[in-house]
C-alpha positions as semicolon CSV with decimal commas, in nm:
position;residue;x (nm);y (nm);z (nm)
1;X;-6,099;-11,189;-1,569
2;X;-6,362;-10,949;-1,692
3;X;-6,346;-10,570;-1,661
4;X;-6,627;-10,320;-1,706
5;X;-6,584;-9,943;-1,732
6;X;-6,893;-9,785;-1,578
7;X;-6,885;-9,406;-1,550
8;X;-6,588;-9,331;-1,319
9;X;-6,537;-9,688;-1,197
10;X;-6,346;-9,986;-1,331
11;X;-6,531;-10,294;-1,213
12;X;-6,370;-10,638;-1,198
13;X;-6,554;-10,969;-1,212
14;X;-6,400;-11,316;-1,224
15;X;-6,596;-11,409;-1,537
16;X;-6,833;-11,233;-1,775
17;X;-7,123;-11,439;-1,641
18;X;-7,045;-11,378;-1,271
19;X;-7,306;-11,182;-1,081
20;X;-7,075;-11,074;-0,797
21;X;-6,832;-10,785;-0,833
22;X;-6,486;-10,886;-0,709
23;X;-6,342;-10,533;-0,691
24;X;-6,387;-10,177;-0,816
25;X;-6,150;-9,883;-0,864
26;X;-6,261;-9,520;-0,865
27;X;-6,098;-9,369;-1,173
28;X;-6,169;-9,006;-1,081
29;X;-5,856;-9,016;-0,865
30;X;-5,662;-9,277;-1,065
31;X;-5,361;-9,230;-1,288
32;X;-5,346;-9,410;-1,624
33;X;-5,028;-9,493;-1,814
34;X;-4,975;-9,672;-2,144
35;X;-4,633;-9,841;-2,121
36;X;-4,458;-9,952;-2,440
37;X;-4,410;-10,302;-2,308
38;X;-4,594;-10,533;-2,301
39;X;-4,783;-10,444;-2,616
40;X;-5,136;-10,307;-2,570
41;X;-5,107;-10,273;-2,193
42;X;-5,270;-10,018;-1,964
43;X;-5,144;-9,943;-1,611
44;X;-5,391;-9,792;-1,365
45;X;-5,287;-9,668;-1,023
46;X;-5,473;-9,521;-0,730
47;X;-5,379;-9,470;-0,364
48;X;-5,062;-9,677;-0,383
49;X;-5,227;-9,972;-0,560
50;X;-5,216;-10,052;-0,929
51;X;-5,332;-10,300;-1,188
52;X;-5,216;-10,374;-1,540
53;X;-5,472;-10,454;-1,806
54;X;-5,378;-10,628;-2,129
55;X;-5,589;-10,576;-2,441
56;X;-5,615;-10,857;-2,693
57;X;-5,595;-10,640;-3,005
58;X;-5,493;-10,294;-3,124
59;X;-5,860;-10,204;-3,173
60;X;-5,952;-10,306;-2,816
61;X;-5,649;-10,115;-2,684
62;X;-5,749;-9,798;-2,871
63;X;-6,103;-9,822;-2,736
64;X;-5,984;-9,871;-2,376
65;X;-5,724;-9,593;-2,408
66;X;-5,985;-9,346;-2,534
67;X;-6,237;-9,439;-2,264
68;X;-5,985;-9,432;-1,978
69;X;-5,836;-9,102;-2,099
70;X;-6,175;-8,938;-2,043
71;X;-6,203;-9,042;-1,676
72;X;-5,850;-9,087;-1,536
73;X;-5,540;-8,867;-1,514
74;X;-5,291;-8,944;-1,791
75;X;-4,927;-8,959;-1,687
76;X;-4,777;-8,926;-2,035
77;X;-4,821;-8,551;-2,086
78;X;-4,459;-8,493;-2,191
79;X;-4,465;-8,781;-2,439
80;X;-4,787;-8,655;-2,602
81;X;-4,715;-8,281;-2,615
82;X;-4,423;-8,047;-2,670
83;X;-4,414;-7,731;-2,458
84;X;-4,277;-7,446;-2,670
85;X;-4,325;-7,127;-2,475
86;X;-4,523;-6,952;-2,203
87;X;-4,830;-6,776;-2,347
88;X;-4,957;-6,614;-2,027
89;X;-4,914;-6,614;-1,651
90;X;-5,172;-6,547;-1,385
91;X;-5,178;-6,553;-1,006
92;X;-5,262;-6,924;-0,991
93;X;-5,167;-7,067;-1,332
94;X;-4,936;-7,056;-1,631
95;X;-5,052;-7,121;-1,988
96;X;-4,809;-7,288;-2,228
97;X;-4,817;-7,334;-2,605
């Protein structure tokens, strides 16, 4: 399998040389998760469907994680950040430190 990240789409082809696109997922509405197991895996979900990608090295995983974090919604907010206190409240939002 061969995956290409092009703007807001993850494109899947059966091989690198294939000219036909087998499938594509719009990442603007997708959720990305980085589970601990298996190592170097990425889980993408959108509209009730999901796929799991497996990187072959830590360097490849870091590159995919950075790229996907720019275009998809991350689901690990509470693992990445600690919420200490409320800084401000408005009519439609709350700002936390």
